[in-house]
Short mmCIF file of N, CA and C in Angstrom, two decimals:
data_model
loop_
_atom_site.label_atom_id
_atom_site.label_comp_id
_atom_site.label_asym_id
_atom_site.label_seq_id
_atom_site.Cartn_x
_atom_site.Cartn_y
_atom_site.Cartn_z
N MET A 1 -1.02 -7.96 -16.10
CA MET A 1 -0.73 -8.29 -14.72
C MET A 1 -0.33 -7.02 -13.98
N ALA A 2 -0.62 -7.03 -12.70
CA ALA A 2 -0.30 -5.88 -11.87
C ALA A 2 0.61 -6.31 -10.73
N THR A 3 1.41 -5.39 -10.24
CA THR A 3 2.27 -5.69 -9.09
C THR A 3 1.78 -4.92 -7.87
N PHE A 4 1.91 -5.53 -6.72
CA PHE A 4 1.49 -4.94 -5.46
C PHE A 4 2.58 -5.16 -4.43
N GLU A 5 2.66 -4.26 -3.46
CA GLU A 5 3.58 -4.41 -2.34
C GLU A 5 2.71 -4.61 -1.11
N ARG A 6 2.96 -5.70 -0.41
CA ARG A 6 2.25 -5.98 0.84
C ARG A 6 3.25 -6.50 1.85
N HIS A 7 3.22 -5.93 3.04
CA HIS A 7 4.05 -6.40 4.14
C HIS A 7 5.53 -6.45 3.76
N GLY A 8 5.95 -5.50 2.94
CA GLY A 8 7.35 -5.41 2.54
C GLY A 8 7.77 -6.39 1.45
N LEU A 9 6.81 -7.08 0.86
CA LEU A 9 7.10 -8.06 -0.19
C LEU A 9 6.39 -7.68 -1.48
N ASP A 10 6.94 -8.09 -2.60
CA ASP A 10 6.34 -7.82 -3.90
C ASP A 10 5.49 -8.99 -4.35
N PHE A 11 4.32 -8.69 -4.93
CA PHE A 11 3.40 -9.69 -5.45
C PHE A 11 3.03 -9.35 -6.88
N VAL A 12 2.96 -10.36 -7.72
CA VAL A 12 2.47 -10.21 -9.09
C VAL A 12 1.10 -10.87 -9.13
N VAL A 13 0.10 -10.11 -9.57
CA VAL A 13 -1.28 -10.57 -9.55
C VAL A 13 -1.82 -10.59 -10.97
N VAL A 14 -2.46 -11.70 -11.35
CA VAL A 14 -3.01 -11.82 -12.70
C VAL A 14 -4.26 -10.97 -12.84
N ALA A 15 -5.26 -11.19 -12.00
CA ALA A 15 -6.54 -10.46 -12.10
C ALA A 15 -6.61 -9.39 -11.02
N SER A 16 -6.85 -8.17 -11.46
CA SER A 16 -6.97 -7.06 -10.52
C SER A 16 -7.86 -5.99 -11.13
N GLU A 17 -8.36 -5.11 -10.28
CA GLU A 17 -9.14 -3.98 -10.79
C GLU A 17 -8.26 -3.08 -11.65
N ARG A 18 -7.02 -2.91 -11.24
CA ARG A 18 -6.08 -2.06 -11.96
C ARG A 18 -5.88 -2.53 -13.40
N ALA A 19 -5.85 -3.86 -13.61
CA ALA A 19 -5.66 -4.42 -14.95
C ALA A 19 -6.99 -4.65 -15.66
N SER A 20 -8.10 -4.35 -15.00
CA SER A 20 -9.45 -4.56 -15.55
C SER A 20 -9.68 -6.01 -15.94
N LEU A 21 -9.24 -6.94 -15.09
CA LEU A 21 -9.38 -8.37 -15.36
C LEU A 21 -10.13 -9.05 -14.23
N PHE A 22 -11.03 -9.95 -14.62
CA PHE A 22 -11.81 -10.73 -13.68
C PHE A 22 -11.56 -12.21 -13.92
N ILE A 23 -12.14 -13.06 -13.09
CA ILE A 23 -11.90 -14.50 -13.13
C ILE A 23 -13.21 -15.26 -13.34
N ARG A 24 -13.15 -16.26 -14.19
CA ARG A 24 -14.19 -17.29 -14.28
C ARG A 24 -13.52 -18.57 -13.80
N MET A 25 -14.14 -19.26 -12.82
CA MET A 25 -13.48 -20.41 -12.22
C MET A 25 -14.45 -21.58 -12.08
N ASP A 26 -13.99 -22.75 -12.50
CA ASP A 26 -14.70 -24.01 -12.26
C ASP A 26 -13.85 -24.80 -11.28
N VAL A 27 -14.44 -25.13 -10.14
CA VAL A 27 -13.75 -25.88 -9.10
C VAL A 27 -14.31 -27.30 -9.10
N HIS A 28 -13.42 -28.29 -9.14
CA HIS A 28 -13.81 -29.70 -9.10
C HIS A 28 -13.16 -30.33 -7.88
N PHE A 29 -13.99 -30.77 -6.92
CA PHE A 29 -13.51 -31.48 -5.74
C PHE A 29 -13.68 -32.97 -6.00
N TYR A 30 -12.60 -33.72 -5.88
CA TYR A 30 -12.63 -35.17 -6.03
C TYR A 30 -12.50 -35.79 -4.65
N GLU A 31 -13.48 -36.62 -4.29
CA GLU A 31 -13.55 -37.22 -2.96
C GLU A 31 -13.60 -38.73 -3.07
N PRO A 32 -13.26 -39.45 -1.99
CA PRO A 32 -13.27 -40.91 -2.05
C PRO A 32 -14.65 -41.46 -2.39
N ALA A 33 -14.68 -42.59 -3.09
CA ALA A 33 -15.95 -43.24 -3.40
C ALA A 33 -16.67 -43.56 -2.09
N GLY A 34 -17.97 -43.32 -2.08
CA GLY A 34 -18.75 -43.56 -0.87
C GLY A 34 -18.71 -42.39 0.09
N GLY A 35 -17.97 -41.36 -0.21
CA GLY A 35 -17.85 -40.22 0.69
C GLY A 35 -18.84 -39.11 0.43
N LEU A 36 -19.79 -39.32 -0.46
CA LEU A 36 -20.73 -38.26 -0.81
C LEU A 36 -22.00 -38.36 0.04
N SER A 37 -21.88 -38.13 1.31
CA SER A 37 -23.02 -38.15 2.20
C SER A 37 -23.58 -36.74 2.30
N VAL A 38 -24.86 -36.59 2.00
CA VAL A 38 -25.49 -35.27 2.03
C VAL A 38 -25.41 -34.66 3.41
N ALA A 39 -25.61 -35.47 4.44
CA ALA A 39 -25.66 -34.94 5.80
C ALA A 39 -24.31 -34.44 6.29
N SER A 40 -23.21 -35.10 5.92
CA SER A 40 -21.93 -34.74 6.53
C SER A 40 -21.01 -33.91 5.64
N ASP A 41 -21.07 -34.07 4.33
CA ASP A 41 -20.06 -33.46 3.48
C ASP A 41 -20.47 -32.16 2.80
N VAL A 42 -21.74 -31.99 2.49
CA VAL A 42 -22.15 -30.81 1.72
C VAL A 42 -21.87 -29.52 2.49
N ALA A 43 -22.07 -29.53 3.80
CA ALA A 43 -21.83 -28.32 4.59
C ALA A 43 -20.36 -27.91 4.54
N ASP A 44 -19.47 -28.84 4.26
CA ASP A 44 -18.05 -28.55 4.23
C ASP A 44 -17.62 -27.86 2.93
N VAL A 45 -18.42 -27.92 1.89
CA VAL A 45 -18.04 -27.34 0.59
C VAL A 45 -17.80 -25.84 0.70
N ASP A 46 -18.65 -25.13 1.42
CA ASP A 46 -18.47 -23.68 1.52
C ASP A 46 -17.16 -23.33 2.23
N ASN A 47 -16.77 -24.12 3.23
CA ASN A 47 -15.50 -23.86 3.90
C ASN A 47 -14.31 -24.15 2.99
N ARG A 48 -14.41 -25.21 2.20
CA ARG A 48 -13.31 -25.53 1.28
C ARG A 48 -13.17 -24.46 0.21
N VAL A 49 -14.28 -23.93 -0.28
CA VAL A 49 -14.22 -22.86 -1.29
C VAL A 49 -13.60 -21.60 -0.67
N LYS A 50 -13.98 -21.27 0.55
CA LYS A 50 -13.41 -20.09 1.21
C LYS A 50 -11.90 -20.23 1.38
N VAL A 51 -11.43 -21.39 1.82
CA VAL A 51 -9.99 -21.62 1.99
C VAL A 51 -9.29 -21.52 0.64
N LEU A 52 -9.89 -22.07 -0.39
CA LEU A 52 -9.32 -22.00 -1.73
C LEU A 52 -9.18 -20.55 -2.19
N PHE A 53 -10.21 -19.74 -1.99
CA PHE A 53 -10.13 -18.32 -2.36
C PHE A 53 -9.04 -17.61 -1.59
N ASP A 54 -8.91 -17.91 -0.30
CA ASP A 54 -7.86 -17.29 0.52
C ASP A 54 -6.47 -17.64 0.00
N LEU A 55 -6.30 -18.84 -0.52
CA LEU A 55 -5.01 -19.27 -1.06
C LEU A 55 -4.67 -18.58 -2.38
N LEU A 56 -5.67 -18.18 -3.14
CA LEU A 56 -5.45 -17.65 -4.48
C LEU A 56 -5.38 -16.12 -4.54
N ARG A 57 -5.68 -15.44 -3.46
CA ARG A 57 -5.69 -13.97 -3.47
C ARG A 57 -4.50 -13.41 -2.69
N LEU A 58 -4.33 -12.10 -2.80
CA LEU A 58 -3.28 -11.43 -2.01
C LEU A 58 -3.51 -11.69 -0.53
N PRO A 59 -2.47 -12.02 0.22
CA PRO A 59 -2.64 -12.30 1.65
C PRO A 59 -2.91 -11.03 2.45
N ASP A 60 -3.76 -11.17 3.47
CA ASP A 60 -4.09 -10.05 4.35
C ASP A 60 -3.04 -9.84 5.43
N GLN A 61 -2.44 -10.93 5.91
CA GLN A 61 -1.52 -10.85 7.04
C GLN A 61 -0.18 -11.48 6.67
N PRO A 62 0.90 -10.99 7.26
CA PRO A 62 2.23 -11.54 6.95
C PRO A 62 2.36 -13.03 7.24
N LYS A 63 1.63 -13.54 8.23
CA LYS A 63 1.73 -14.96 8.57
C LYS A 63 1.16 -15.86 7.47
N HIS A 64 0.39 -15.29 6.55
CA HIS A 64 -0.18 -16.05 5.44
C HIS A 64 0.73 -16.08 4.21
N ILE A 65 1.91 -15.51 4.32
CA ILE A 65 2.83 -15.45 3.18
C ILE A 65 3.85 -16.56 3.31
N PRO A 66 3.87 -17.49 2.36
CA PRO A 66 4.85 -18.57 2.45
C PRO A 66 6.25 -18.06 2.11
N PRO A 67 7.28 -18.66 2.73
CA PRO A 67 8.63 -18.26 2.37
C PRO A 67 8.95 -18.74 0.96
N GLY A 68 9.76 -18.00 0.27
CA GLY A 68 10.11 -18.42 -1.08
C GLY A 68 10.70 -17.30 -1.88
N LEU A 69 10.79 -17.55 -3.15
CA LEU A 69 11.39 -16.59 -4.07
C LEU A 69 10.53 -15.35 -4.22
N GLN A 70 11.18 -14.27 -4.48
CA GLN A 70 10.49 -13.01 -4.77
C GLN A 70 10.40 -12.84 -6.28
N PRO A 71 9.40 -12.30 -6.85
CA PRO A 71 8.16 -11.92 -6.18
C PRO A 71 7.25 -13.13 -6.00
N HIS A 72 6.25 -12.96 -5.17
CA HIS A 72 5.22 -13.99 -4.98
C HIS A 72 4.16 -13.78 -6.06
N TYR A 73 3.54 -14.85 -6.49
CA TYR A 73 2.52 -14.77 -7.53
C TYR A 73 1.16 -15.16 -6.95
N CYS A 74 0.13 -14.41 -7.33
CA CYS A 74 -1.23 -14.68 -6.89
C CYS A 74 -2.15 -14.64 -8.11
N LEU A 75 -3.23 -15.38 -8.04
CA LEU A 75 -4.19 -15.37 -9.14
C LEU A 75 -4.98 -14.07 -9.17
N MET A 76 -5.41 -13.59 -7.98
CA MET A 76 -6.30 -12.43 -7.96
C MET A 76 -5.99 -11.51 -6.78
N GLU A 77 -6.32 -10.26 -6.99
CA GLU A 77 -6.14 -9.26 -5.95
C GLU A 77 -7.07 -9.55 -4.77
N ASP A 78 -8.31 -9.89 -5.09
CA ASP A 78 -9.33 -10.13 -4.07
C ASP A 78 -10.37 -11.07 -4.66
N ASP A 79 -11.05 -11.84 -3.81
CA ASP A 79 -12.02 -12.80 -4.34
C ASP A 79 -13.28 -12.15 -4.90
N ARG A 80 -13.46 -10.86 -4.70
CA ARG A 80 -14.60 -10.19 -5.34
C ARG A 80 -14.41 -10.08 -6.85
N LEU A 81 -13.22 -10.39 -7.34
CA LEU A 81 -12.96 -10.36 -8.78
C LEU A 81 -13.39 -11.66 -9.48
N ILE A 82 -13.94 -12.60 -8.72
CA ILE A 82 -14.48 -13.81 -9.34
C ILE A 82 -15.85 -13.47 -9.88
N TRP A 83 -15.95 -13.47 -11.20
CA TRP A 83 -17.17 -13.06 -11.87
C TRP A 83 -18.14 -14.23 -12.00
N GLU A 84 -17.61 -15.41 -12.23
CA GLU A 84 -18.44 -16.60 -12.39
C GLU A 84 -17.75 -17.77 -11.71
N LEU A 85 -18.55 -18.59 -11.00
CA LEU A 85 -18.00 -19.70 -10.24
C LEU A 85 -18.94 -20.89 -10.34
N THR A 86 -18.36 -22.06 -10.62
CA THR A 86 -19.10 -23.32 -10.50
C THR A 86 -18.28 -24.24 -9.61
N VAL A 87 -18.99 -25.02 -8.80
CA VAL A 87 -18.34 -25.98 -7.92
C VAL A 87 -19.00 -27.33 -8.16
N LYS A 88 -18.17 -28.33 -8.45
CA LYS A 88 -18.69 -29.68 -8.69
C LYS A 88 -17.93 -30.67 -7.82
N ARG A 89 -18.65 -31.66 -7.33
CA ARG A 89 -18.05 -32.72 -6.53
C ARG A 89 -18.09 -34.01 -7.35
N HIS A 90 -16.99 -34.75 -7.31
CA HIS A 90 -16.86 -35.99 -8.07
C HIS A 90 -16.38 -37.10 -7.15
N ARG A 91 -16.69 -38.32 -7.52
CA ARG A 91 -16.16 -39.48 -6.79
C ARG A 91 -14.77 -39.79 -7.32
N LEU A 92 -13.85 -39.95 -6.40
CA LEU A 92 -12.49 -40.35 -6.74
C LEU A 92 -12.40 -41.86 -6.48
N LEU A 93 -12.33 -42.65 -7.54
CA LEU A 93 -12.42 -44.10 -7.42
C LEU A 93 -11.12 -44.73 -6.95
N ARG A 94 -10.02 -44.02 -7.02
CA ARG A 94 -8.74 -44.51 -6.51
C ARG A 94 -7.95 -43.31 -6.01
N SER A 95 -6.95 -43.57 -5.17
CA SER A 95 -6.15 -42.46 -4.67
C SER A 95 -5.34 -41.86 -5.83
N PHE A 96 -5.12 -40.59 -5.75
CA PHE A 96 -4.42 -39.86 -6.80
C PHE A 96 -3.07 -39.44 -6.24
N GLU A 97 -2.00 -40.07 -6.72
CA GLU A 97 -0.64 -39.79 -6.25
C GLU A 97 -0.56 -39.83 -4.72
N GLY A 98 -1.21 -40.84 -4.13
CA GLY A 98 -1.16 -41.02 -2.69
C GLY A 98 -2.14 -40.17 -1.90
N ALA A 99 -2.91 -39.33 -2.55
CA ALA A 99 -3.87 -38.47 -1.85
C ALA A 99 -5.27 -39.06 -1.97
N GLU A 100 -6.05 -38.94 -0.91
CA GLU A 100 -7.43 -39.41 -0.95
C GLU A 100 -8.35 -38.38 -1.58
N TYR A 101 -7.95 -37.13 -1.57
CA TYR A 101 -8.76 -36.04 -2.12
C TYR A 101 -7.92 -35.30 -3.16
N ALA A 102 -8.61 -34.71 -4.12
CA ALA A 102 -7.92 -33.89 -5.12
C ALA A 102 -8.83 -32.73 -5.50
N THR A 103 -8.23 -31.66 -5.97
CA THR A 103 -8.98 -30.49 -6.43
C THR A 103 -8.41 -30.06 -7.77
N ARG A 104 -9.29 -29.78 -8.73
CA ARG A 104 -8.87 -29.26 -10.03
C ARG A 104 -9.55 -27.92 -10.25
N LEU A 105 -8.78 -26.96 -10.72
CA LEU A 105 -9.32 -25.63 -11.05
C LEU A 105 -9.19 -25.40 -12.54
N ASP A 106 -10.27 -24.95 -13.15
CA ASP A 106 -10.24 -24.47 -14.52
C ASP A 106 -10.51 -22.97 -14.44
N VAL A 107 -9.53 -22.17 -14.84
CA VAL A 107 -9.62 -20.72 -14.66
C VAL A 107 -9.51 -20.02 -16.01
N SER A 108 -10.40 -19.07 -16.24
CA SER A 108 -10.31 -18.19 -17.40
C SER A 108 -10.20 -16.76 -16.91
N VAL A 109 -9.42 -15.96 -17.60
CA VAL A 109 -9.26 -14.55 -17.27
C VAL A 109 -10.14 -13.75 -18.22
N LEU A 110 -10.98 -12.89 -17.66
CA LEU A 110 -11.94 -12.11 -18.43
C LEU A 110 -11.67 -10.62 -18.25
N PRO A 111 -11.77 -9.84 -19.31
CA PRO A 111 -11.62 -8.40 -19.16
C PRO A 111 -12.94 -7.74 -18.76
N SER A 112 -12.88 -6.79 -17.86
CA SER A 112 -14.08 -5.99 -17.60
C SER A 112 -14.20 -4.92 -18.68
N ARG A 113 -13.05 -4.57 -19.23
CA ARG A 113 -12.97 -3.69 -20.40
C ARG A 113 -11.62 -3.94 -21.05
N GLY A 114 -11.58 -3.89 -22.34
CA GLY A 114 -10.33 -4.14 -23.05
C GLY A 114 -9.39 -2.95 -22.96
N THR A 115 -8.15 -3.22 -22.61
CA THR A 115 -7.11 -2.19 -22.59
C THR A 115 -5.89 -2.75 -23.29
N MET A 116 -4.99 -1.91 -23.66
CA MET A 116 -3.76 -2.37 -24.30
C MET A 116 -2.93 -3.23 -23.33
N GLY A 117 -3.08 -3.00 -22.04
CA GLY A 117 -2.31 -3.74 -21.05
C GLY A 117 -2.83 -5.14 -20.77
N ASN A 118 -4.13 -5.42 -21.08
CA ASN A 118 -4.65 -6.74 -20.72
C ASN A 118 -4.97 -7.63 -21.93
N LEU A 119 -4.80 -7.14 -23.13
CA LEU A 119 -5.16 -7.94 -24.30
C LEU A 119 -4.28 -9.18 -24.47
N SER A 120 -3.05 -9.14 -24.03
CA SER A 120 -2.14 -10.26 -24.25
C SER A 120 -2.43 -11.47 -23.36
N ILE A 121 -3.16 -11.29 -22.25
CA ILE A 121 -3.41 -12.43 -21.37
C ILE A 121 -4.87 -12.81 -21.27
N VAL A 122 -5.73 -12.17 -22.03
CA VAL A 122 -7.15 -12.47 -21.97
C VAL A 122 -7.44 -13.75 -22.73
N ASP A 123 -8.27 -14.60 -22.14
CA ASP A 123 -8.67 -15.87 -22.77
C ASP A 123 -9.74 -15.54 -23.82
N THR A 124 -9.34 -15.49 -25.07
CA THR A 124 -10.27 -15.12 -26.14
C THR A 124 -11.24 -16.23 -26.48
N ALA A 125 -11.01 -17.45 -26.01
CA ALA A 125 -11.89 -18.58 -26.31
C ALA A 125 -13.24 -18.43 -25.62
N VAL A 126 -13.35 -17.55 -24.62
CA VAL A 126 -14.61 -17.41 -23.89
C VAL A 126 -15.59 -16.51 -24.62
N TYR A 127 -15.19 -15.91 -25.71
CA TYR A 127 -16.09 -15.01 -26.42
C TYR A 127 -16.63 -15.63 -27.65
#
């Protein structure tokens, strides 16, 4: 993991160029039954993926930083570190904890090259 300072705050980042770590991500969007209309919903997937990436990377602007404990934790330095991505849509047959929509992420951390600093957090099951 690498640490970064942005806008006067400290961030701990799992995947970064500095740590030679990349991301493999499977995104699962769960939507209400009957909500899978090709005409209306498919165009929205790209926007939802973009918002998701923005939430998981280092923030660009101070207004995107939520208040809370220091340091802040992020999955990745930048979304260009996503090496592999799959997006799947599923029917949600009942509400999940009061929500009509749900999202599940399956994330693996991959090394671009093995170093002594990244061997302890690399997902060895992917090899």
